[in-house]
Amino acid sequence: MIYGIGTDICDVRRIAASLSRRGERFAEKVLGPHEIEVFRSRLAKVEARGISYLATRFSAKEAFSKAIGMGMRMPMTWRHCEVIKAPSGKPEIRLHGALAEWFDARGLQAHVSVTDETDYAASFVVVETKEPRP
């Protein structure tokens, strides 16, 4: 059963401006431990790829926070929610700390889709209750 749905669109230029103003501190506020490594690697190779990566993660976390009905308030935090890539390339939500405990206690699972173009990043998240096992 669907628990919640969230979507978000993000202007990549706005993310680039925040990164320019605040430096890597902005990325460190938004990204979890695995994500920050990927961000730094992509940014070092091609700056635009790093910025797009940051924008898609920002967008996905906003969409996830809407799908769980919390917005950005505890236990939902930027760094406790990561969007990782499965071996197949499919994006997946990985949660940490109190957010993971809250999510698991409700028997929820999340599905995420992210996309980006030159100027925009968009995300769609569906959170559902896990089916009871027979």
PDB file of C-alpha atoms in Angstrom:
ATOM      1  CA  MET A   1       0.000   0.000   0.000  1.00  0.00           C
ATOM      2  CA  ILE A   2       1.270   3.481  -0.822  1.00  0.00           C
ATOM      3  CA  TYR A   3       2.302   5.476   2.238  1.00  0.00           C
ATOM      4  CA  GLY A   4       3.282   8.639   0.369  1.00  0.00           C
ATOM      5  CA  ILE A   5       4.485  10.149  -2.887  1.00  0.00           C
ATOM      6  CA  GLY A   6       6.918  13.010  -3.310  1.00  0.00           C
ATOM      7  CA  THR A   7       8.333  14.872  -6.274  1.00  0.00           C
ATOM      8  CA  ASP A   8      10.784  17.719  -6.609  1.00  0.00           C
ATOM      9  CA  ILE A   9      12.419  19.754  -9.344  1.00  0.00           C
ATOM     10  CA  CYS A  10      15.605  21.655  -8.647  1.00  0.00           C
ATOM     11  CA  ASP A  11      17.327  24.385 -10.633  1.00  0.00           C
ATOM     12  CA  VAL A  12      20.923  23.196 -11.095  1.00  0.00           C
ATOM     13  CA  ARG A  13      22.053  26.832 -11.462  1.00  0.00           C
ATOM     14  CA  ARG A  14      20.740  27.554  -7.958  1.00  0.00           C
ATOM     15  CA  ILE A  15      22.745  24.632  -6.566  1.00  0.00           C
ATOM     16  CA  ALA A  16      25.846  25.864  -8.451  1.00  0.00           C
ATOM     17  CA  ALA A  17      25.360  29.345  -6.964  1.00  0.00           C
ATOM     18  CA  SER A  18      25.040  27.937  -3.422  1.00  0.00           C
ATOM     19  CA  LEU A  19      28.145  25.838  -3.942  1.00  0.00           C
ATOM     20  CA  SER A  20      30.004  28.884  -5.245  1.00  0.00           C
ATOM     21  CA  ARG A  21      28.918  31.037  -2.274  1.00  0.00           C
ATOM     22  CA  ARG A  22      29.367  28.503   0.512  1.00  0.00           C
ATOM     23  CA  GLY A  23      31.974  26.167  -0.939  1.00  0.00           C
ATOM     24  CA  GLU A  24      32.087  22.513  -0.086  1.00  0.00           C
ATOM     25  CA  ARG A  25      30.342  23.198   3.242  1.00  0.00           C
ATOM     26  CA  PHE A  26      27.084  23.281   1.282  1.00  0.00           C
ATOM     27  CA  ALA A  27      27.729  19.822  -0.183  1.00  0.00           C
ATOM     28  CA  GLU A  28      28.808  18.503   3.239  1.00  0.00           C
ATOM     29  CA  LYS A  29      25.505  19.702   4.724  1.00  0.00           C
ATOM     30  CA  VAL A  30      23.396  17.968   2.051  1.00  0.00           C
ATOM     31  CA  LEU A  31      25.325  14.791   1.256  1.00  0.00           C
ATOM     32  CA  GLY A  32      25.859  11.669   3.338  1.00  0.00           C
ATOM     33  CA  PRO A  33      29.212   9.883   3.725  1.00  0.00           C
ATOM     34  CA  HIS A  34      29.041   7.810   0.533  1.00  0.00           C
ATOM     35  CA  GLU A  35      27.541  10.643  -1.514  1.00  0.00           C
ATOM     36  CA  ILE A  36      30.247  13.147  -0.583  1.00  0.00           C
ATOM     37  CA  GLU A  37      32.920  10.790  -1.915  1.00  0.00           C
ATOM     38  CA  VAL A  38      31.100  10.387  -5.233  1.00  0.00           C
ATOM     39  CA  PHE A  39      30.497  14.155  -5.414  1.00  0.00           C
ATOM     40  CA  ARG A  40      34.171  14.990  -4.875  1.00  0.00           C
ATOM     41  CA  SER A  41      35.271  12.456  -7.475  1.00  0.00           C
ATOM     42  CA  ARG A  42      32.830  13.741 -10.102  1.00  0.00           C
ATOM     43  CA  LEU A  43      33.555  17.390  -9.333  1.00  0.00           C
ATOM     44  CA  ALA A  44      37.299  16.791  -9.728  1.00  0.00           C
ATOM     45  CA  LYS A  45      36.847  15.166 -13.149  1.00  0.00           C
ATOM     46  CA  VAL A  46      34.148  17.415 -14.642  1.00  0.00           C
ATOM     47  CA  GLU A  47      32.768  20.242 -12.500  1.00  0.00           C
ATOM     48  CA  ALA A  48      29.334  20.179 -14.183  1.00  0.00           C
ATOM     49  CA  ARG A  49      28.944  16.456 -13.396  1.00  0.00           C
ATOM     50  CA  GLY A  50      29.660  17.081  -9.727  1.00  0.00           C
ATOM     51  CA  ILE A  51      27.143  19.918  -9.567  1.00  0.00           C
ATOM     52  CA  SER A  52      24.482  17.831 -11.355  1.00  0.00           C
ATOM     53  CA  TYR A  53      25.108  14.977  -8.918  1.00  0.00           C
ATOM     54  CA  LEU A  54      24.615  17.327  -5.966  1.00  0.00           C
ATOM     55  CA  ALA A  55      21.430  18.720  -7.533  1.00  0.00           C
ATOM     56  CA  THR A  56      19.909  15.264  -8.110  1.00  0.00           C
ATOM     57  CA  ARG A  57      20.645  14.249  -4.515  1.00  0.00           C
ATOM     58  CA  PHE A  58      19.198  17.508  -3.187  1.00  0.00           C
ATOM     59  CA  SER A  59      16.066  16.956  -5.275  1.00  0.00           C
ATOM     60  CA  ALA A  60      15.693  13.295  -4.261  1.00  0.00           C
ATOM     61  CA  LYS A  61      15.958  14.128  -0.559  1.00  0.00           C
ATOM     62  CA  GLU A  62      13.321  16.838  -0.911  1.00  0.00           C
ATOM     63  CA  ALA A  63      11.033  14.349  -2.713  1.00  0.00           C
ATOM     64  CA  PHE A  64      11.680  11.688  -0.058  1.00  0.00           C
ATOM     65  CA  SER A  65      10.883  14.105   2.773  1.00  0.00           C
ATOM     66  CA  LYS A  66       7.568  14.906   1.065  1.00  0.00           C
ATOM     67  CA  ALA A  67       6.762  11.219   0.526  1.00  0.00           C
ATOM     68  CA  ILE A  68       7.199  10.451   4.226  1.00  0.00           C
ATOM     69  CA  GLY A  69       5.173  13.549   5.131  1.00  0.00           C
ATOM     70  CA  MET A  70       7.801  15.222   7.286  1.00  0.00           C
ATOM     71  CA  GLY A  71       9.568  17.849   5.325  1.00  0.00           C
ATOM     72  CA  MET A  72      12.985  18.595   6.746  1.00  0.00           C
ATOM     73  CA  ARG A  73      12.371  18.003  10.424  1.00  0.00           C
ATOM     74  CA  MET A  74      13.612  15.303  12.767  1.00  0.00           C
ATOM     75  CA  PRO A  75      14.241  12.520  12.286  1.00  0.00           C
ATOM     76  CA  MET A  76      14.561  13.538   8.596  1.00  0.00           C
ATOM     77  CA  THR A  77      17.923  15.145   7.974  1.00  0.00           C
ATOM     78  CA  TRP A  78      19.906  15.673   4.804  1.00  0.00           C
ATOM     79  CA  ARG A  79      22.790  13.445   5.841  1.00  0.00           C
ATOM     80  CA  HIS A  80      20.661  10.588   7.236  1.00  0.00           C
ATOM     81  CA  CYS A  81      19.147  10.038   3.790  1.00  0.00           C
ATOM     82  CA  GLU A  82      21.435   8.968   0.953  1.00  0.00           C
ATOM     83  CA  VAL A  83      20.685   8.149  -2.655  1.00  0.00           C
ATOM     84  CA  ILE A  84      23.056   5.422  -3.751  1.00  0.00           C
ATOM     85  CA  LYS A  85      23.429   3.481  -6.958  1.00  0.00           C
ATOM     86  CA  ALA A  86      22.725  -0.263  -6.952  1.00  0.00           C
ATOM     87  CA  PRO A  87      25.103  -2.469  -8.973  1.00  0.00           C
ATOM     88  CA  SER A  88      22.485  -2.384 -11.751  1.00  0.00           C
ATOM     89  CA  GLY A  89      22.658   1.439 -11.809  1.00  0.00           C
ATOM     90  CA  LYS A  90      19.215   1.862 -10.245  1.00  0.00           C
ATOM     91  CA  PRO A  91      19.077   4.631  -7.625  1.00  0.00           C
ATOM     92  CA  GLU A  92      18.096   3.505  -4.130  1.00  0.00           C
ATOM     93  CA  ILE A  93      17.451   5.207  -0.798  1.00  0.00           C
ATOM     94  CA  ARG A  94      19.813   4.324   2.081  1.00  0.00           C
ATOM     95  CA  LEU A  95      18.881   5.654   5.516  1.00  0.00           C
ATOM     96  CA  HIS A  96      20.969   6.087   8.653  1.00  0.00           C
ATOM     97  CA  GLY A  97      20.471   6.707  12.362  1.00  0.00           C
ATOM     98  CA  ALA A  98      17.148   7.794  13.811  1.00  0.00           C
ATOM     99  CA  LEU A  99      15.628   8.171  10.344  1.00  0.00           C
ATOM    100  CA  ALA A 100      16.391   4.527   9.495  1.00  0.00           C
ATOM    101  CA  GLU A 101      14.890   3.434  12.835  1.00  0.00           C
ATOM    102  CA  TRP A 102      11.754   5.533  12.269  1.00  0.00           C
ATOM    103  CA  PHE A 103      11.357   4.197   8.711  1.00  0.00           C
ATOM    104  CA  ASP A 104      11.923   0.535   9.673  1.00  0.00           C
ATOM    105  CA  ALA A 105       9.545   0.752  12.646  1.00  0.00           C
ATOM    106  CA  ARG A 106       6.765   1.612  10.199  1.00  0.00           C
ATOM    107  CA  GLY A 107       7.670  -1.191   7.816  1.00  0.00           C
ATOM    108  CA  LEU A 108       8.283   1.139   4.898  1.00  0.00           C
ATOM    109  CA  GLN A 109      10.267   0.854   1.691  1.00  0.00           C
ATOM    110  CA  ALA A 110      11.110   3.573  -0.812  1.00  0.00           C
ATOM    111  CA  HIS A 111      11.475   3.705  -4.572  1.00  0.00           C
ATOM    112  CA  VAL A 112      13.287   6.660  -6.164  1.00  0.00           C
ATOM    113  CA  SER A 113      13.848   7.943  -9.669  1.00  0.00           C
ATOM    114  CA  VAL A 114      16.187  10.824 -10.491  1.00  0.00           C
ATOM    115  CA  THR A 115      16.908  12.649 -13.723  1.00  0.00           C
ATOM    116  CA  ASP A 116      18.758  15.746 -14.780  1.00  0.00           C
ATOM    117  CA  GLU A 117      19.345  17.986 -17.750  1.00  0.00           C
ATOM    118  CA  THR A 118      21.639  20.967 -18.082  1.00  0.00           C
ATOM    119  CA  ASP A 119      19.528  23.330 -15.969  1.00  0.00           C
ATOM    120  CA  TYR A 120      17.228  21.070 -13.937  1.00  0.00           C
ATOM    121  CA  ALA A 121      17.270  17.977 -11.752  1.00  0.00           C
ATOM    122  CA  ALA A 122      14.038  16.175 -10.886  1.00  0.00           C
ATOM    123  CA  SER A 123      13.116  13.313  -8.573  1.00  0.00           C
ATOM    124  CA  PHE A 124      10.124  11.156  -7.834  1.00  0.00           C
ATOM    125  CA  VAL A 125       9.777   8.996  -4.714  1.00  0.00           C
ATOM    126  CA  VAL A 126       7.135   6.466  -3.775  1.00  0.00           C
ATOM    127  CA  VAL A 127       7.112   5.134  -0.226  1.00  0.00           C
ATOM    128  CA  GLU A 128       5.022   2.060   0.478  1.00  0.00           C
ATOM    129  CA  THR A 129       4.345  -0.304   3.297  1.00  0.00           C
ATOM    130  CA  LYS A 130       6.078  -3.647   2.968  1.00  0.00           C
ATOM    131  CA  GLU A 131       3.796  -6.545   2.247  1.00  0.00           C
ATOM    132  CA  PRO A 132       3.321  -8.840   5.219  1.00  0.00           C
ATOM    133  CA  ARG A 133       4.950 -12.216   4.683  1.00  0.00           C
ATOM    134  CA  PRO A 134       2.602 -15.226   4.676  1.00  0.00           C
TER     135      PRO A 134
END
